[in-house]
JSON list of C-alpha atoms in Angstrom, two decimals:
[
{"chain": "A", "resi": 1248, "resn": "UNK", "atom": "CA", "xyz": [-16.77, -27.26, 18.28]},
{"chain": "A", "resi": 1249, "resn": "UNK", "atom": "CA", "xyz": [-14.56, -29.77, 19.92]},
{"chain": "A", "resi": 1250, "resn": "UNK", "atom": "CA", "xyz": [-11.18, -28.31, 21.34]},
{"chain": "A", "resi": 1251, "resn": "UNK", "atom": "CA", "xyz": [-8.11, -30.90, 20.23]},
{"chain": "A", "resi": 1252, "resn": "UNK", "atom": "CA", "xyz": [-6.88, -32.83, 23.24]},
{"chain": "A", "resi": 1253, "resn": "UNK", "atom": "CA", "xyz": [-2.82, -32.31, 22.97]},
{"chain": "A", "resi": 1254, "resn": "UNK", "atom": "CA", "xyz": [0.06, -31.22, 25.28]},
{"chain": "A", "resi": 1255, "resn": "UNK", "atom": "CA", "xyz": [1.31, -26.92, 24.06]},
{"chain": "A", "resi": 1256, "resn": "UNK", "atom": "CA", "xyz": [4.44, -25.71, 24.99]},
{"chain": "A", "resi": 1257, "resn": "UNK", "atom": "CA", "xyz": [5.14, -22.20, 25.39]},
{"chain": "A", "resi": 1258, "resn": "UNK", "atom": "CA", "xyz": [8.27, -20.83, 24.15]},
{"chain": "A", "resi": 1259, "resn": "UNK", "atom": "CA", "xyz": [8.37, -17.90, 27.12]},
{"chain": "A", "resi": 1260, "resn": "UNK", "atom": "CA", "xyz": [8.51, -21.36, 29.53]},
{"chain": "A", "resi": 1261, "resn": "UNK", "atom": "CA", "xyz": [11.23, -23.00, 27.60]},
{"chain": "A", "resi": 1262, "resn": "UNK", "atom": "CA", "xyz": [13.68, -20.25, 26.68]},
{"chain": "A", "resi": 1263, "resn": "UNK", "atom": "CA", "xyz": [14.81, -16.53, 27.49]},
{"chain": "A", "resi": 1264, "resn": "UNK", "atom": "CA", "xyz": [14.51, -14.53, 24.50]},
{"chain": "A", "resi": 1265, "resn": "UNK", "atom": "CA", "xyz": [18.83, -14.96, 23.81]},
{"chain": "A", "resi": 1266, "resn": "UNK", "atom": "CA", "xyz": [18.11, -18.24, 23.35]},
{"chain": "A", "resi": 1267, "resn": "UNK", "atom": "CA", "xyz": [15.12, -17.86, 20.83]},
{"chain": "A", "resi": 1268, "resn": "UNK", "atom": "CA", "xyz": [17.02, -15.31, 19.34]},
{"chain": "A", "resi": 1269, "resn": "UNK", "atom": "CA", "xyz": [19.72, -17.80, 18.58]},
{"chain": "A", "resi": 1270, "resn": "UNK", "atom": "CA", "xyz": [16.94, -20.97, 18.21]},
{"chain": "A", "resi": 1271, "resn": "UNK", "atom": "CA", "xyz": [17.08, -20.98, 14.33]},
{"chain": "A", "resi": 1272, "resn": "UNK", "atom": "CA", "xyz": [20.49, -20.73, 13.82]},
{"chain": "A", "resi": 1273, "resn": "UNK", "atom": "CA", "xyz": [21.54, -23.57, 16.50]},
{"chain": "A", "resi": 1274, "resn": "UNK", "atom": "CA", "xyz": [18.71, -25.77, 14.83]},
{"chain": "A", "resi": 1275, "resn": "UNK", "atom": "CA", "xyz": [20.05, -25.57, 11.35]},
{"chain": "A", "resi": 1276, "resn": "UNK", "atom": "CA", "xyz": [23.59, -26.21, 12.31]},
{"chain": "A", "resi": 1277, "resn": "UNK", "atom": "CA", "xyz": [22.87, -29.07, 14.49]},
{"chain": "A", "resi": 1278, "resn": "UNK", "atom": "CA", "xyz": [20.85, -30.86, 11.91]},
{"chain": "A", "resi": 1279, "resn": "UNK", "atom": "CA", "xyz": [23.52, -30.13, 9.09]},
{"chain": "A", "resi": 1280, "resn": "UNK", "atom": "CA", "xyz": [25.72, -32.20, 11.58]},
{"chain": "A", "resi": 1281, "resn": "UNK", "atom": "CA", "xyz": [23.66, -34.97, 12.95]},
{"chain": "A", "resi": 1282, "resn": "UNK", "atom": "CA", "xyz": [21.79, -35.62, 9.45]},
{"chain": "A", "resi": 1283, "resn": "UNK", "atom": "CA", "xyz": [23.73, -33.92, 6.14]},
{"chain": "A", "resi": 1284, "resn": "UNK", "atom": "CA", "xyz": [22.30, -36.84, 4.15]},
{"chain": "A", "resi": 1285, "resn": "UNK", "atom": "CA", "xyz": [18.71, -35.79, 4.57]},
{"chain": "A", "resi": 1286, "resn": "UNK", "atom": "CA", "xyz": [19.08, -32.08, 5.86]},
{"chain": "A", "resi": 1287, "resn": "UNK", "atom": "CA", "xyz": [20.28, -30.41, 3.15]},
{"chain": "A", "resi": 1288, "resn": "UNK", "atom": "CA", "xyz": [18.53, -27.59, 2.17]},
{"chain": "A", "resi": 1289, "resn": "UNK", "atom": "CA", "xyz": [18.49, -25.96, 6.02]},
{"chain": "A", "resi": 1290, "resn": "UNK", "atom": "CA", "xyz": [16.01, -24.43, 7.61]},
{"chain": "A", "resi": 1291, "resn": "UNK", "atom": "CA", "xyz": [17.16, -20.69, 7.24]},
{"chain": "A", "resi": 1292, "resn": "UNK", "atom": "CA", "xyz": [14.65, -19.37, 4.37]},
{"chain": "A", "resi": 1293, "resn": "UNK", "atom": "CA", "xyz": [15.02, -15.90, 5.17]},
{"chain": "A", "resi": 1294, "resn": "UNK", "atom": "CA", "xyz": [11.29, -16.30, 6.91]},
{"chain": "A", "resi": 1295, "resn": "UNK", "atom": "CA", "xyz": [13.11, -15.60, 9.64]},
{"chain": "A", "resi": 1296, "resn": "UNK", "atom": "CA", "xyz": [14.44, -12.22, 10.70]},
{"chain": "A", "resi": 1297, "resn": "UNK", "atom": "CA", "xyz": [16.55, -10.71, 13.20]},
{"chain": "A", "resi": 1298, "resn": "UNK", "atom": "CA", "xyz": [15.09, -7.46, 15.56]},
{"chain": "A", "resi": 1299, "resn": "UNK", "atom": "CA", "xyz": [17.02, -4.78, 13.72]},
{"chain": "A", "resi": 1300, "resn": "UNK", "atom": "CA", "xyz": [15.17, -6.15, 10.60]},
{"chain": "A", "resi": 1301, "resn": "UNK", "atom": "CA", "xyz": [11.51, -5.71, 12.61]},
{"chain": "A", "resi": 1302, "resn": "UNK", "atom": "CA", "xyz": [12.49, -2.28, 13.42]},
{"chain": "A", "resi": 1303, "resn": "UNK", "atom": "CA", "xyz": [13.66, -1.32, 9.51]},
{"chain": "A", "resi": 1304, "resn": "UNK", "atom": "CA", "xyz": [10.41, -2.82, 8.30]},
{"chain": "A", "resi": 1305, "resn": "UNK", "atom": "CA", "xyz": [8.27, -0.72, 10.73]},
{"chain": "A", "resi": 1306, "resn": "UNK", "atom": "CA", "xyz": [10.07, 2.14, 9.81]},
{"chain": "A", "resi": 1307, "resn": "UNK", "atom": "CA", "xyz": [9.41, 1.61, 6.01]},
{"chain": "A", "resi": 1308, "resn": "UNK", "atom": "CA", "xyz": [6.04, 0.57, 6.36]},
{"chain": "A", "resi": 1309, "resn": "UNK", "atom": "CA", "xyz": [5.25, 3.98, 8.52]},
{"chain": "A", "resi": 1310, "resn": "UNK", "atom": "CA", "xyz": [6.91, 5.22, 5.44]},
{"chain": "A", "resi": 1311, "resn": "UNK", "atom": "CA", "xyz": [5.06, 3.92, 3.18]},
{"chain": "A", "resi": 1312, "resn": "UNK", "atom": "CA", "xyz": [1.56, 5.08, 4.83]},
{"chain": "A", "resi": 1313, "resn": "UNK", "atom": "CA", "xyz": [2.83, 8.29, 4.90]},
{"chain": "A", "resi": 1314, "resn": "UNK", "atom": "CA", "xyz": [3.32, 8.35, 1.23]},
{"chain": "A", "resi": 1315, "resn": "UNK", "atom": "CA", "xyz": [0.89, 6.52, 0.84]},
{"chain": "A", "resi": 1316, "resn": "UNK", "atom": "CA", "xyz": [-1.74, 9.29, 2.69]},
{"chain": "A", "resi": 1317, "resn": "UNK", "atom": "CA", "xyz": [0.47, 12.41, 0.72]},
{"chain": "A", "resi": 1318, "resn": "UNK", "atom": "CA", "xyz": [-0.73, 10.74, -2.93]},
{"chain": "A", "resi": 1319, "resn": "UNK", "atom": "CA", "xyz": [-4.11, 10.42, -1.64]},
{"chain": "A", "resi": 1320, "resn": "UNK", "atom": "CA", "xyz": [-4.91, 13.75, -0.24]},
{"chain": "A", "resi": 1321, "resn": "UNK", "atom": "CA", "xyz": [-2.84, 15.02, -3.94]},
{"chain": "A", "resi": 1322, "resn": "UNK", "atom": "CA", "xyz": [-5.44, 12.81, -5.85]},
{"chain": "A", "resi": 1323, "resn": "UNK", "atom": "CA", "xyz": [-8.00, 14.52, -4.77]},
{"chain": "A", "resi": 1324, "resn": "UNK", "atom": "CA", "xyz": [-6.63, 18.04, -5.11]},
{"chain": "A", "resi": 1325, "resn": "UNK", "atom": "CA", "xyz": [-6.09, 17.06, -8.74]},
{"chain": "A", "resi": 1326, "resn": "UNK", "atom": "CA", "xyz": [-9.37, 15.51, -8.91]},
{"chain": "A", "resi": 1327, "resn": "UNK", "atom": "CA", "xyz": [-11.11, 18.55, -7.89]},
{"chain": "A", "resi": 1328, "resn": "UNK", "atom": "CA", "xyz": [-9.11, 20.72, -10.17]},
{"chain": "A", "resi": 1329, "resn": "UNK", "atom": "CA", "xyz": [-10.27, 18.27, -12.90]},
{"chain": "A", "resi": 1330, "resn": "UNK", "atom": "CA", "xyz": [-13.71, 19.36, -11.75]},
{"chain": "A", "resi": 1331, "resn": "UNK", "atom": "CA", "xyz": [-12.74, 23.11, -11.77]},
{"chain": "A", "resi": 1332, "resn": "UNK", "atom": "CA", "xyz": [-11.48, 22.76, -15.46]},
{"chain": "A", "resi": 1333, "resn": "UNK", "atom": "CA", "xyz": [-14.75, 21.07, -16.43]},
{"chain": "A", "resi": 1334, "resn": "UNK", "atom": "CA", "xyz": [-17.19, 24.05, -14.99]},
{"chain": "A", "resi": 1335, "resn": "UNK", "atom": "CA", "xyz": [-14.95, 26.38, -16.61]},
{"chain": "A", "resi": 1336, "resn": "UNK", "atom": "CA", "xyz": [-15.01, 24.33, -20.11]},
{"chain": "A", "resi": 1337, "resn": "UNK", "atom": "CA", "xyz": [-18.87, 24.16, -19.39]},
{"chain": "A", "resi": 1338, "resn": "UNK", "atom": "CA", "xyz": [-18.93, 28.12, -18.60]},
{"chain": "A", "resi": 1339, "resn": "UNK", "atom": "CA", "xyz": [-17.33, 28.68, -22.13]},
{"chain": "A", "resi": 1340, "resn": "UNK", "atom": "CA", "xyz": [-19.34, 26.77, -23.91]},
{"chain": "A", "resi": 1341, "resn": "UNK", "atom": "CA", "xyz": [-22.04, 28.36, -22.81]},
{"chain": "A", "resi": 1342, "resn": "UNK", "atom": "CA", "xyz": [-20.53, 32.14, -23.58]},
{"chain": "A", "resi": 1343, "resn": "UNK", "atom": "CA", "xyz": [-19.96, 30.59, -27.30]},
{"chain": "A", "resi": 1344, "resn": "UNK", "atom": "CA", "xyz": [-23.78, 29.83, -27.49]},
{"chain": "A", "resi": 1345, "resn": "UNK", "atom": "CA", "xyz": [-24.71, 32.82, -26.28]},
{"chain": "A", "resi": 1346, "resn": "UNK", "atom": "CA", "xyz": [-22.60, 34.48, -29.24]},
{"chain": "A", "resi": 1347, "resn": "UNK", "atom": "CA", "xyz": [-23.78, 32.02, -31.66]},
{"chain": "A", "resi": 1348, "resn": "UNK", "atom": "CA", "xyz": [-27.39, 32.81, -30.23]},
{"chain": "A", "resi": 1349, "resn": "UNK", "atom": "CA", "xyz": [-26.68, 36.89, -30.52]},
{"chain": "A", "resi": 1350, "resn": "UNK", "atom": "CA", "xyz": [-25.02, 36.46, -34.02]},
{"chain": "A", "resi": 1351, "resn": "UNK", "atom": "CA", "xyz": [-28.13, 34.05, -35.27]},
{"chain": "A", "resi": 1352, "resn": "UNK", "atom": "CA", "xyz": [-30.27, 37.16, -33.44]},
{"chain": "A", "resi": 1353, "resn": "UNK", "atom": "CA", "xyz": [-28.58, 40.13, -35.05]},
{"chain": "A", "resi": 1354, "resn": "UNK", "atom": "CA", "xyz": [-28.31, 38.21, -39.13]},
{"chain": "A", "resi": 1355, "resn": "UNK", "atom": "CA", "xyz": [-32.07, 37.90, -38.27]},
{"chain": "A", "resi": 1356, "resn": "UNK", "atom": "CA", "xyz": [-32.99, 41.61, -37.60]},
{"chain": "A", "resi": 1357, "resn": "UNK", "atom": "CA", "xyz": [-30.46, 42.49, -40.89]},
{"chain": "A", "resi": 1358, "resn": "UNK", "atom": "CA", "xyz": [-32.76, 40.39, -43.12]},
{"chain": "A", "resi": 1359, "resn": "UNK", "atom": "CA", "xyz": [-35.92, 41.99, -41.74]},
{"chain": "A", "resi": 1360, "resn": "UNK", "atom": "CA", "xyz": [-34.93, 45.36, -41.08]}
]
């Protein structure tokens, strides 16, 4: 595959990170200025976010895989319990067969004997 042929510019080369902290805000506000006729909307689309923001959405999304890792591990307690309840439904079952089995046996051995 053929690598395209054009100049990059690197943004740690060009400005300290004050500057591209402010970059988005200057660029909007010049352009308002210098073109209002065609620069309307702006170029602020909340895409954009501060430091403080970065750090609040790490914290949540840590958070979140927390939670996320508590509802799992309860899901599967619950599951197994599920599985508990079913060998014990299974275990009855079989103790009412074995009744209906004795009772069959014993109306049996009353007719005969």
């Amino acid at each position: 595959m053929k690598k395209k042929q054009r100049e990059k510019v690197s943004a740690k080369e060009v400005l300290t990170r004050k500057e591209l902290s402010s970059f988005h805000q200057d660029l909007d506000k010049y352009l308002k200025q210098q073109i209002p006729h065609i620069y309307q909307e702006g170029i602020l689309n909340n895409q954009t976010i501060g430091i403080d923001d970065v750090k609040i959405i790490k914290k949540m999304a840590k958070e979140i895989a927390e939670k996320e890792t508590e509802l799992s591990q309860r899901k599967e307690h619950i599951n197994k319990k599920i599985k508990e309840v079913k060998n014990i439904g299974v275990s009855t079952q079989n103790v009412y067969d074995v009744q209906d089995q004795w009772t069959h046996l014993t109306n049996q051995l009353k007719k005969h004997f």
